[in-house]
Amino acid sequence: MVPDVPPEVPVTPRDAATVMLLRDGGDGLEVFLQRRVRGMAFAGGMTVFPGGGVDPRDSDTSVAWSGPSPDWWAQRFAVSDGLARALVCAAVRETFEESGVLLAGASGDSVVADTSAYGDARRALVARELSFAQFLSAEGLVLRADLLRPWTNWVTPVEEPRRYDTRFFVAVLPRGQRADGWTTEASDAVWQTPVAALQDWQQGRRMLMPPTWVTLTELAEYPGVSDVLDAPRAVEKIVPKLVRDGDAIRVIVP
């Protein structure tokens, strides 16, 4: 999807959020991955973490909130308080839409154990018939920002016609919940250790974009969930560069 001639003025990237859902498995740390449907305008056929673009309604200040304030997130991602709020809401909303995992509870110190009762609301969120704030309010739920950790920030190369400024988060699969593959955007979903996912990529069984394989490589350094959550982490903004080498295109990650 890279044009032969890059645009004279780079496309302004759209703000987005991605969440690496983690759990402890028999072989160590596992992460939830989905293969995007081939033919999609962005990252078709690629294996990715749940996530997507920020909805303007994600900045709704009426959302009941528990955990680090928008100001805390704003400092971590070097953005305004308003955008920080929207990014956290987008992270929780997109995770629920794409995997059925909901980082919210009836109070600031609880989390729902079964999200199956919210199936209709999930479909309405996907269809943009319902805002995330409306959903949480109707169900009496509190967003658990404390269940997320900031990880990194990737921006699509300036040479591409469709660009995203994506903030990456990590979160642990809540007890009692399950991540599913129910989404029209994914052809399959799987829990894998980062090492196994990278091996699938290296052996041609899956395709990964640079942000995904770099992040999986980082996660592979940790033996379990608690190690990831306790790891000191400063968010870094990364903008890869595309370089043509004959008919091929190489991605250079700074």
Coordinates of N, CA and C in Angstrom, one line a residue:
M1 N 0.8 -1.2 0.0 CA 0.0 0.0 0.0 C 0.9 1.3 0.0
V2 N 2.2 1.1 -0.3 CA 3.1 2.3 -0.3 C 3.1 2.8 -1.7
P3 N 2.8 4.1 -1.9 CA 2.8 4.7 -3.3 C 4.2 4.8 -3.8
D4 N 4.4 4.7 -5.2 CA 5.7 4.8 -5.8 C 6.4 6.2 -5.5
V5 N 5.5 7.2 -5.4 CA 6.0 8.5 -5.0 C 5.4 9.0 -3.7
P6 N 6.2 9.2 -2.7 CA 5.6 9.6 -1.4 C 4.9 10.9 -1.5
P7 N 3.9 11.2 -0.7 CA 3.2 12.5 -0.7 C 4.1 13.6 -0.4
E8 N 4.0 14.7 -1.0 CA 4.8 15.9 -0.7 C 4.6 16.3 0.7
V9 N 3.4 16.3 1.2 CA 3.1 16.6 2.6 C 2.6 15.3 3.2
P10 N 3.3 14.8 4.2 CA 2.9 13.6 4.9 C 1.5 13.7 5.5
V11 N 0.8 12.6 5.4 CA -0.6 12.5 5.9 C -0.5 12.6 7.4
T12 N -1.4 13.4 8.0 CA -1.5 13.5 9.5 C -2.0 12.2 10.1
P13 N -1.2 11.6 11.0 CA -1.6 10.3 11.5 C -2.8 10.5 12.4
R14 N -3.6 9.4 12.4 CA -4.8 9.4 13.3 C -4.4 8.8 14.6
D15 N -4.9 9.3 15.7 CA -4.6 8.8 17.0 C -5.2 7.4 17.2
A16 N -4.5 6.5 17.8 CA -5.0 5.1 18.0 C -4.4 4.5 19.2
A17 N -5.0 3.4 19.7 CA -4.6 2.7 20.9 C -4.5 1.2 20.6
T18 N -3.5 0.6 21.1 CA -3.4 -0.9 21.0 C -3.1 -1.5 22.4
V19 N -3.6 -2.6 22.6 CA -3.4 -3.3 23.9 C -2.9 -4.7 23.8
M20 N -1.8 -4.9 24.4 CA -1.2 -6.3 24.5 C -1.8 -7.0 25.7
L21 N -2.8 -7.9 25.5 CA -3.4 -8.6 26.6 C -2.5 -9.8 26.9
L22 N -2.2 -9.9 28.2 CA -1.2 -10.9 28.7 C -1.9 -11.9 29.7
R23 N -1.3 -13.1 29.8 CA -1.6 -14.0 30.8 C -0.4 -14.9 31.0
D24 N -0.4 -15.6 32.2 CA 0.6 -16.6 32.4 C 0.1 -18.0 31.9
G25 N 0.9 -18.6 31.1 CA 0.5 -19.9 30.5 C 1.5 -21.0 31.0
G26 N 1.3 -22.2 30.5 CA 2.1 -23.3 30.9 C 3.6 -23.1 30.5
D27 N 3.8 -22.4 29.5 CA 5.2 -22.2 29.0 C 5.7 -20.8 29.3
G28 N 5.0 -20.1 30.2 CA 5.4 -18.7 30.5 C 4.4 -17.7 30.0
L29 N 4.9 -16.5 29.8 CA 4.1 -15.4 29.4 C 3.4 -15.6 28.1
E30 N 2.1 -15.3 27.9 CA 1.4 -15.5 26.7 C 0.7 -14.1 26.3
V31 N 0.6 -13.9 25.0 CA 0.0 -12.6 24.6 C -1.1 -13.0 23.6
F32 N -2.2 -12.2 23.5 CA -3.3 -12.5 22.7 C -3.1 -11.8 21.3
L33 N -3.2 -12.6 20.2 CA -3.0 -12.1 18.9 C -4.2 -12.4 18.0
Q34 N -4.4 -11.5 17.0 CA -5.5 -11.7 16.0 C -4.9 -11.5 14.6
R35 N -5.3 -12.3 13.7 CA -4.9 -12.1 12.3 C -6.0 -11.3 11.6
R36 N -5.6 -10.2 11.1 CA -6.6 -9.3 10.4 C -7.0 -9.9 9.1
V37 N -8.3 -9.7 8.7 CA -8.8 -10.2 7.5 C -8.0 -9.7 6.3
R38 N -7.7 -10.5 5.3 CA -7.0 -10.1 4.1 C -7.9 -9.1 3.3
G39 N -7.3 -8.1 2.7 CA -8.1 -7.2 1.9 C -8.5 -6.0 2.7
M40 N -8.2 -5.9 4.0 CA -8.6 -4.7 4.8 C -7.6 -3.6 4.3
A41 N -8.1 -2.4 4.4 CA -7.4 -1.2 3.9 C -6.1 -1.0 4.7
F42 N -6.0 -1.4 5.9 CA -4.8 -1.2 6.7 C -4.4 -2.6 7.4
A43 N -3.2 -3.0 7.1 CA -2.7 -4.2 7.8 C -3.4 -5.5 7.5
G44 N -4.0 -5.6 6.3 CA -4.7 -6.8 5.9 C -3.8 -8.0 5.9
G45 N -4.3 -9.1 6.5 CA -3.5 -10.3 6.6 C -2.5 -10.3 7.7
M46 N -2.2 -9.2 8.4 CA -1.2 -9.1 9.4 C -1.8 -9.7 10.7
T47 N -0.9 -10.2 11.6 CA -1.2 -10.6 12.9 C -0.9 -9.4 13.8
V48 N -1.9 -9.0 14.7 CA -1.7 -7.8 15.4 C -2.3 -8.0 16.8
F49 N -2.1 -7.0 17.7 CA -2.8 -6.9 19.0 C -4.1 -6.2 18.8
P50 N -5.1 -6.4 19.7 CA -6.4 -5.7 19.6 C -6.1 -4.2 19.7
G51 N -6.9 -3.4 18.9 CA -6.7 -2.0 18.9 C -7.4 -1.3 17.8
G52 N -7.4 0.0 17.8 CA -8.0 0.8 16.7 C -7.9 2.2 16.9
G53 N -8.5 3.0 16.0 CA -8.5 4.4 16.1 C -9.4 5.0 17.2
V54 N -9.0 6.2 17.7 CA -9.8 6.9 18.7 C -11.1 7.4 18.1
D55 N -12.2 7.2 18.8 CA -13.5 7.7 18.4 C -13.6 9.1 19.1
P56 N -14.1 10.2 18.4 CA -14.2 11.5 19.1 C -15.0 11.4 20.4
R57 N -15.9 10.4 20.5 CA -16.7 10.3 21.8 C -15.9 9.7 22.9
D58 N -14.7 9.1 22.6 CA -13.8 8.6 23.7 C -13.3 9.6 24.7
S59 N -13.5 10.9 24.3 CA -13.0 12.0 25.2 C -14.1 12.4 26.2
D60 N -15.2 11.7 26.2 CA -16.4 12.1 27.0 C -15.9 12.1 28.5
T61 N -16.0 13.2 29.2 CA -15.6 13.3 30.6 C -16.6 12.7 31.6
S62 N -17.7 12.2 31.1 CA -18.7 11.7 32.0 C -18.3 10.2 32.4
V63 N -17.3 9.6 31.8 CA -17.0 8.2 32.1 C -16.5 8.1 33.5
A64 N -17.1 7.2 34.2 CA -16.7 6.9 35.6 C -15.3 6.2 35.5
W65 N -14.3 6.7 36.3 CA -12.9 6.4 36.1 C -12.3 6.0 37.4
S66 N -11.5 5.0 37.3 CA -10.7 4.6 38.5 C -9.3 4.3 38.1
G67 N -8.3 4.8 38.8 CA -6.9 4.6 38.5 C -6.2 5.9 38.2
P68 N -5.0 5.8 37.6 CA -4.3 7.1 37.3 C -5.1 8.0 36.4
S69 N -5.0 9.3 36.8 CA -5.8 10.3 36.1 C -5.4 10.6 34.7
P70 N -6.2 11.2 33.9 CA -5.8 11.6 32.5 C -4.5 12.4 32.5
D71 N -4.3 13.2 33.6 CA -3.1 14.0 33.7 C -1.8 13.1 33.7
W72 N -2.0 12.0 34.5 CA -0.8 11.0 34.6 C -0.5 10.4 33.3
W73 N -1.6 10.0 32.6 CA -1.4 9.4 31.2 C -0.9 10.4 30.3
A74 N -1.3 11.7 30.4 CA -0.8 12.7 29.5 C 0.7 12.9 29.6
Q75 N 1.2 12.8 30.8 CA 2.6 13.0 31.0 C 3.4 11.8 30.4
R76 N 2.8 10.6 30.5 CA 3.5 9.4 30.0 C 3.6 9.4 28.5
F77 N 2.5 9.9 27.8 CA 2.4 9.9 26.4 C 2.7 11.2 25.7
A78 N 3.0 12.2 26.6 CA 3.4 13.6 26.1 C 2.3 14.1 25.2
V79 N 1.0 14.1 25.7 CA -0.1 14.6 25.0 C -1.0 15.4 26.0
S80 N -2.0 16.0 25.5 CA -2.9 16.8 26.3 C -3.7 15.9 27.2
D81 N -4.3 16.5 28.3 CA -5.2 15.7 29.2 C -6.3 15.1 28.4
G82 N -6.9 15.9 27.5 CA -8.1 15.4 26.8 C -7.8 14.3 25.9
L83 N -6.6 14.3 25.2 CA -6.2 13.2 24.3 C -5.9 12.0 25.1
A84 N -5.2 12.2 26.3 CA -4.9 11.1 27.2 C -6.1 10.3 27.6
R85 N -7.2 11.1 28.0 CA -8.4 10.4 28.4 C -9.0 9.6 27.2
A86 N -9.0 10.2 26.0 CA -9.5 9.5 24.9 C -8.7 8.3 24.5
L87 N -7.4 8.3 24.7 CA -6.6 7.2 24.4 C -6.8 6.0 25.3
V88 N -7.0 6.3 26.6 CA -7.3 5.2 27.6 C -8.7 4.6 27.3
C89 N -9.6 5.5 27.1 CA -11.0 5.0 26.7 C -11.0 4.2 25.5
A90 N -10.2 4.6 24.5 CA -10.1 3.9 23.2 C -9.5 2.5 23.4
A91 N -8.5 2.5 24.3 CA -7.8 1.2 24.6 C -8.7 0.2 25.2
V92 N -9.5 0.7 26.2 CA -10.5 -0.2 26.8 C -11.6 -0.6 25.9
R93 N -12.1 0.4 25.1 CA -13.2 0.1 24.2 C -12.8 -0.9 23.1
E94 N -11.7 -0.6 22.5 CA -11.3 -1.4 21.3 C -10.9 -2.9 21.8
T95 N -10.4 -3.0 23.0 CA -10.1 -4.3 23.6 C -11.4 -5.1 23.8
F96 N -12.4 -4.4 24.3 CA -13.7 -5.1 24.4 C -14.3 -5.4 23.1
E97 N -14.3 -4.5 22.2 CA -14.9 -4.7 20.9 C -14.3 -5.9 20.1
E98 N -13.0 -6.0 20.2 CA -12.2 -6.9 19.3 C -12.0 -8.3 20.0
S99 N -12.0 -8.3 21.4 CA -11.7 -9.5 22.1 C -12.7 -9.9 23.1
G100 N -13.6 -9.1 23.4 CA -14.6 -9.4 24.5 C -14.1 -9.2 25.9
V101 N -12.9 -8.7 26.0 CA -12.3 -8.5 27.4 C -12.6 -7.1 27.8
L102 N -13.1 -6.9 29.0 CA -13.6 -5.6 29.4 C -12.9 -5.2 30.7
L103 N -12.1 -4.1 30.6 CA -11.3 -3.6 31.8 C -12.2 -2.6 32.5
A104 N -13.2 -3.1 33.2 CA -14.2 -2.3 33.9 C -14.9 -3.1 34.9
G105 N -15.4 -2.4 35.9 CA -16.1 -3.2 37.0 C -17.2 -2.3 37.6
A106 N -18.0 -2.9 38.5 CA -19.1 -2.3 39.2 C -18.6 -1.2 40.1
S107 N -17.3 -1.3 40.5 CA -16.7 -0.3 41.4 C -15.3 -0.1 41.0
G108 N -14.6 0.9 41.7 CA -13.2 1.2 41.3 C -12.3 0.1 41.7
D109 N -12.7 -0.9 42.5 CA -11.8 -2.0 42.9 C -12.3 -3.3 42.5
S110 N -13.2 -3.4 41.5 CA -13.7 -4.7 41.0 C -13.6 -4.7 39.5
V111 N -13.7 -5.9 38.9 CA -13.7 -6.0 37.5 C -14.7 -7.1 37.2
V112 N -15.5 -7.0 36.1 CA -16.5 -8.0 35.7 C -15.8 -9.3 35.4
A113 N -16.5 -10.4 35.8 CA -15.9 -11.7 35.6 C -16.4 -12.4 34.4
D114 N -17.5 -11.9 33.8 CA -18.2 -12.5 32.7 C -18.8 -11.4 31.8
T115 N -18.3 -11.3 30.6 CA -18.8 -10.2 29.7 C -19.9 -10.6 28.8
S116 N -20.3 -11.9 28.8 CA -21.2 -12.4 27.8 C -22.6 -11.7 27.9
A117 N -22.9 -11.1 29.0 CA -24.2 -10.4 29.1 C -24.2 -9.1 28.3
Y118 N -23.0 -8.7 27.9 CA -22.9 -7.4 27.2 C -22.7 -7.6 25.7
G119 N -23.2 -8.7 25.2 CA -23.0 -9.0 23.7 C -23.7 -8.0 22.8
D120 N -24.9 -7.7 23.2 CA -25.6 -6.7 22.3 C -25.0 -5.4 22.3
A121 N -24.5 -4.9 23.5 CA -23.8 -3.7 23.6 C -22.5 -3.7 22.8
R122 N -21.9 -4.8 22.9 CA -20.6 -4.9 22.1 C -20.8 -4.8 20.6
R123 N -21.9 -5.4 20.1 CA -22.2 -5.2 18.7 C -22.6 -3.8 18.4
A124 N -23.3 -3.1 19.3 CA -23.7 -1.7 19.1 C -22.5 -0.8 19.1
L125 N -21.5 -1.1 19.9 CA -20.3 -0.3 20.0 C -19.5 -0.5 18.7
V126 N -19.4 -1.7 18.2 CA -18.7 -1.9 16.9 C -19.4 -1.2 15.8
A127 N -20.7 -1.1 15.8 CA -21.5 -0.5 14.7 C -21.5 1.1 15.0
R128 N -20.9 1.5 16.0 CA -20.9 3.0 16.4 C -22.3 3.5 16.7
E129 N -23.2 2.6 17.1 CA -24.5 3.0 17.4 C -24.6 3.4 18.9
L130 N -23.5 3.1 19.6 CA -23.5 3.4 21.1 C -22.1 3.9 21.4
S131 N -22.0 4.9 22.2 CA -20.6 5.4 22.6 C -20.2 4.6 23.8
F132 N -18.9 4.5 24.1 CA -18.4 3.8 25.2 C -18.9 4.4 26.5
A133 N -19.0 5.7 26.6 CA -19.5 6.4 27.8 C -20.9 6.0 28.1
Q134 N -21.8 5.9 27.0 CA -23.2 5.5 27.2 C -23.3 4.1 27.7
F135 N -22.4 3.2 27.1 CA -22.4 1.8 27.5 C -22.1 1.6 29.0
L136 N -21.0 2.3 29.5 CA -20.6 2.2 30.9 C -21.6 2.7 31.8
S137 N -22.2 3.9 31.4 CA -23.3 4.5 32.2 C -24.5 3.6 32.4
A138 N -24.9 3.1 31.2 CA -26.1 2.2 31.2 C -25.9 1.0 32.1
E139 N -24.7 0.4 32.1 CA -24.4 -0.8 32.9 C -23.9 -0.5 34.3
G140 N -23.7 0.8 34.6 CA -23.2 1.1 36.0 C -21.8 0.6 36.2
L141 N -20.9 0.8 35.2 CA -19.6 0.3 35.2 C -18.6 1.4 35.3
V142 N -17.4 1.1 35.9 CA -16.3 2.1 36.1 C -15.1 1.6 35.3
L143 N -14.6 2.5 34.5 CA -13.4 2.2 33.7 C -12.2 2.0 34.6
R144 N -11.5 0.9 34.5 CA -10.3 0.6 35.3 C -9.0 1.0 34.6
A145 N -8.7 2.3 34.7 CA -7.4 2.7 34.0 C -6.2 2.1 34.7
D146 N -6.4 1.7 36.0 CA -5.3 1.1 36.7 C -4.9 -0.3 36.3
L147 N -5.7 -0.9 35.4 CA -5.4 -2.2 34.9 C -4.6 -2.1 33.6
L148 N -4.3 -0.9 33.1 CA -3.4 -0.7 32.0 C -2.0 -0.1 32.4
R149 N -1.1 -0.4 31.6 CA 0.3 0.2 31.7 C 0.7 0.7 30.4
P150 N 1.3 1.9 30.4 CA 1.8 2.4 29.1 C 3.1 1.7 28.7
W151 N 3.2 1.5 27.3 CA 4.4 0.7 26.9 C 5.2 1.5 25.9
T152 N 4.7 1.9 24.7 CA 5.4 2.6 23.7 C 4.5 3.3 22.8
N153 N 5.1 4.0 21.8 CA 4.3 4.8 20.9 C 4.9 4.7 19.5
W154 N 4.2 4.1 18.6 CA 4.6 3.9 17.2 C 3.8 4.8 16.2
V155 N 4.5 5.4 15.3 CA 3.8 6.2 14.3 C 4.1 5.6 12.9
T156 N 3.1 5.5 12.1 CA 3.3 4.9 10.7 C 4.2 5.8 9.9
P157 N 5.1 5.2 9.1 CA 6.1 5.9 8.3 C 5.4 7.0 7.5
V158 N 6.2 8.1 7.3 CA 5.6 9.3 6.6 C 5.4 9.0 5.1
E159 N 6.0 7.9 4.6 CA 5.8 7.6 3.2 C 4.4 6.9 2.9
E160 N 3.7 6.5 3.9 CA 2.5 5.7 3.7 C 1.3 6.7 3.6
P161 N 0.2 6.3 2.8 CA -0.9 7.1 2.7 C -1.9 7.0 3.8
R162 N -1.9 6.0 4.6 CA -2.8 5.8 5.8 C -1.9 5.7 7.0
R163 N -2.0 6.6 7.9 CA -1.1 6.7 9.0 C -1.8 6.7 10.4
Y164 N -1.1 6.1 11.4 CA -1.7 6.1 12.7 C -0.6 6.5 13.7
D165 N -0.9 7.2 14.7 CA -0.1 7.5 15.9 C -0.6 6.7 17.0
T166 N 0.0 5.5 17.2 CA -0.6 4.5 18.1 C 0.2 4.4 19.4
R167 N -0.6 4.5 20.5 CA 0.0 4.3 21.8 C -0.3 2.9 22.2
F168 N 0.8 2.2 22.7 CA 0.7 0.8 23.1 C 0.6 0.7 24.6
F169 N -0.4 -0.2 25.0 CA -0.6 -0.5 26.4 C -0.4 -2.0 26.7
V170 N -0.2 -2.3 27.9 CA -0.2 -3.7 28.3 C -1.3 -3.9 29.4
A171 N -2.0 -5.0 29.4 CA -3.0 -5.3 30.4 C -3.1 -6.8 30.6
V172 N -3.5 -7.2 31.8 CA -3.6 -8.6 32.2 C -5.0 -9.1 32.0
L173 N -5.2 -10.2 31.4 CA -6.6 -10.8 31.2 C -7.2 -10.9 32.6
P174 N -8.3 -10.3 32.8 CA -9.0 -10.4 34.2 C -9.4 -11.8 34.5
R175 N -9.4 -12.1 35.8 CA -9.8 -13.4 36.2 C -11.3 -13.7 35.8
G176 N -11.6 -14.8 35.2 CA -12.9 -15.2 34.8 C -13.3 -14.8 33.4
Q177 N -12.6 -13.9 32.8 CA -12.9 -13.5 31.5 C -12.1 -14.3 30.5
R178 N -12.6 -14.3 29.2 CA -11.9 -15.0 28.2 C -11.8 -14.1 26.9
A179 N -10.7 -14.2 26.2 CA -10.6 -13.4 25.0 C -11.0 -14.3 23.8
D180 N -11.8 -13.7 23.0 CA -12.4 -14.5 21.8 C -12.0 -14.0 20.5
G181 N -12.3 -14.6 19.5 CA -12.0 -14.2 18.1 C -13.2 -13.6 17.4
W182 N -14.2 -13.2 18.2 CA -15.4 -12.7 17.5 C -15.2 -11.2 17.1
T183 N -14.9 -11.0 15.9 CA -14.8 -9.7 15.3 C -14.7 -9.9 13.8
T184 N -15.4 -9.1 13.0 CA -15.3 -9.2 11.6 C -14.0 -8.8 11.0
E185 N -13.1 -8.2 11.8 CA -11.9 -7.7 11.4 C -10.8 -8.8 11.5
A186 N -11.1 -9.9 12.1 CA -10.0 -11.0 12.3 C -10.5 -12.3 11.8
S187 N -9.6 -13.0 11.2 CA -9.9 -14.4 10.6 C -9.5 -15.5 11.6
D188 N -8.7 -15.2 12.6 CA -8.4 -16.1 13.7 C -7.8 -15.4 14.9
A189 N -7.8 -16.0 16.0 CA -7.2 -15.4 17.2 C -6.5 -16.5 18.0
V190 N -5.5 -16.2 18.7 CA -4.7 -17.2 19.4 C -3.9 -16.6 20.6
W191 N -3.7 -17.4 21.6 CA -2.8 -17.0 22.7 C -1.5 -17.7 22.4
Q192 N -0.4 -17.0 22.4 CA 1.0 -17.5 22.1 C 2.0 -16.9 23.0
T193 N 3.1 -17.6 23.3 CA 4.2 -17.0 23.9 C 4.8 -16.1 22.8
P194 N 5.5 -15.0 23.3 CA 6.1 -14.1 22.3 C 7.1 -14.9 21.4
V195 N 7.8 -15.8 22.0 CA 8.8 -16.5 21.2 C 8.2 -17.4 20.1
A196 N 7.1 -18.0 20.5 CA 6.3 -18.9 19.5 C 5.8 -18.0 18.4
A197 N 5.3 -16.8 18.7 CA 4.7 -15.9 17.7 C 5.8 -15.4 16.8
L198 N 7.0 -15.1 17.3 CA 8.1 -14.7 16.5 C 8.6 -15.8 15.6
Q199 N 8.6 -17.1 16.1 CA 9.0 -18.2 15.3 C 8.0 -18.4 14.1
D200 N 6.7 -18.3 14.4 CA 5.7 -18.4 13.3 C 6.0 -17.3 12.2
W201 N 6.3 -16.1 12.6 CA 6.7 -15.1 11.7 C 7.9 -15.4 10.9
Q202 N 9.0 -15.8 11.6 CA 10.2 -16.1 10.9 C 10.1 -17.3 9.9
Q203 N 9.2 -18.2 10.2 CA 9.0 -19.4 9.3 C 7.9 -19.2 8.3
G204 N 7.3 -17.9 8.2 CA 6.4 -17.6 7.2 C 4.9 -18.0 7.5
R205 N 4.6 -18.4 8.7 CA 3.2 -18.8 9.0 C 2.4 -17.6 9.4
R206 N 3.0 -16.5 9.7 CA 2.2 -15.3 10.0 C 3.0 -14.1 9.5
M207 N 2.3 -13.0 9.3 CA 3.0 -11.8 8.9 C 2.8 -10.8 10.1
L208 N 3.9 -10.1 10.4 CA 4.0 -9.1 11.4 C 4.5 -7.8 10.9
M209 N 3.9 -6.7 11.4 CA 4.4 -5.4 11.1 C 5.6 -5.1 12.1
P210 N 6.4 -4.1 11.8 CA 7.5 -3.8 12.7 C 7.1 -3.5 14.1
P211 N 6.0 -2.7 14.4 CA 5.7 -2.5 15.8 C 5.3 -3.8 16.5
T212 N 4.8 -4.8 15.8 CA 4.4 -6.0 16.4 C 5.6 -6.9 16.7
W213 N 6.5 -7.1 15.8 CA 7.6 -8.0 16.0 C 8.6 -7.3 17.0
V214 N 8.7 -6.0 17.0 CA 9.6 -5.4 18.0 C 9.0 -5.5 19.4
T215 N 7.7 -5.3 19.5 CA 7.1 -5.4 20.8 C 7.1 -6.8 21.3
L216 N 6.9 -7.8 20.4 CA 7.0 -9.2 20.9 C 8.4 -9.6 21.3
T217 N 9.4 -9.0 20.6 CA 10.8 -9.2 21.0 C 11.0 -8.7 22.4
E218 N 10.5 -7.5 22.7 CA 10.6 -6.9 24.0 C 9.9 -7.8 25.1
L219 N 8.7 -8.2 24.8 CA 7.9 -9.1 25.8 C 8.6 -10.4 26.0
A220 N 9.3 -10.9 25.0 CA 10.0 -12.2 25.1 C 11.1 -12.2 26.2
E221 N 11.5 -11.0 26.7 CA 12.5 -10.9 27.7 C 11.9 -11.2 29.1
Y222 N 10.6 -11.2 29.2 CA 10.0 -11.4 30.5 C 9.4 -12.8 30.7
P223 N 9.7 -13.4 31.9 CA 9.2 -14.7 32.1 C 7.7 -14.8 32.4
G224 N 7.1 -13.8 33.0 CA 5.7 -13.8 33.4 C 5.1 -12.4 33.5
V225 N 3.8 -12.4 33.7 CA 3.0 -11.2 33.7 C 3.5 -10.2 34.8
S226 N 3.8 -10.7 36.0 CA 4.2 -9.7 37.0 C 5.5 -9.0 36.6
D227 N 6.4 -9.7 35.9 CA 7.7 -9.1 35.5 C 7.4 -8.0 34.5
V228 N 6.4 -8.1 33.6 CA 6.1 -7.1 32.7 C 5.5 -5.9 33.4
L229 N 4.6 -6.1 34.3 CA 4.0 -5.0 35.0 C 4.9 -4.3 35.9
D230 N 5.9 -5.0 36.4 CA 6.9 -4.3 37.3 C 8.1 -3.7 36.6
A231 N 8.1 -3.9 35.3 CA 9.3 -3.4 34.5 C 9.2 -1.8 34.4
P232 N 10.3 -1.2 34.7 CA 10.4 0.3 34.5 C 10.3 0.6 33.0
R233 N 9.5 1.5 32.7 CA 9.2 1.7 31.2 C 9.0 3.2 31.0
A234 N 9.8 3.8 30.1 CA 9.6 5.1 29.6 C 9.1 5.1 28.1
V235 N 8.0 5.7 27.9 CA 7.4 5.6 26.5 C 8.3 6.4 25.5
E236 N 8.6 5.7 24.4 CA 9.4 6.2 23.4 C 8.6 6.3 22.1
K237 N 8.6 7.5 21.4 CA 8.0 7.6 20.1 C 8.9 7.1 19.0
I238 N 8.4 6.1 18.2 CA 9.2 5.5 17.2 C 8.5 5.7 15.8
V239 N 9.3 6.3 14.9 CA 8.7 6.5 13.5 C 9.7 5.7 12.5
P240 N 9.3 4.6 12.1 CA 10.1 3.8 11.1 C 10.2 4.6 9.8
K241 N 11.2 4.2 9.0 CA 11.4 4.9 7.7 C 11.3 3.8 6.6
L242 N 10.7 4.1 5.5 CA 10.6 3.1 4.4 C 11.7 3.5 3.3
V243 N 12.5 2.5 2.9 CA 13.5 2.8 1.9 C 13.3 1.8 0.8
R244 N 13.3 2.3 -0.5 CA 13.2 1.4 -1.6 C 14.5 0.8 -2.0
D245 N 14.5 -0.5 -2.2 CA 15.7 -1.2 -2.7 C 15.4 -1.9 -3.9
G246 N 15.4 -1.3 -5.1 CA 14.9 -1.9 -6.3 C 13.4 -2.0 -6.2
D247 N 12.9 -3.2 -6.4 CA 11.4 -3.4 -6.3 C 11.0 -3.7 -4.9
A248 N 11.9 -3.8 -4.0 CA 11.6 -4.2 -2.6 C 11.6 -2.9 -1.8
I249 N 10.9 -3.0 -0.7 CA 10.8 -1.9 0.3 C 11.3 -2.4 1.6
R250 N 12.3 -1.8 2.2 CA 12.8 -2.1 3.5 C 12.3 -1.1 4.5
V251 N 12.1 -1.7 5.7 CA 11.6 -0.8 6.8 C 12.8 -0.7 7.8
I252 N 13.2 0.6 8.1 CA 14.3 0.8 9.0 C 13.6 1.4 10.3
V253 N 13.9 0.6 11.4 CA 13.4 1.0 12.7 C 14.5 1.7 13.4
P254 N 14.3 3.0 13.8 CA 15.4 3.7 14.5 C 15.7 3.2 15.9

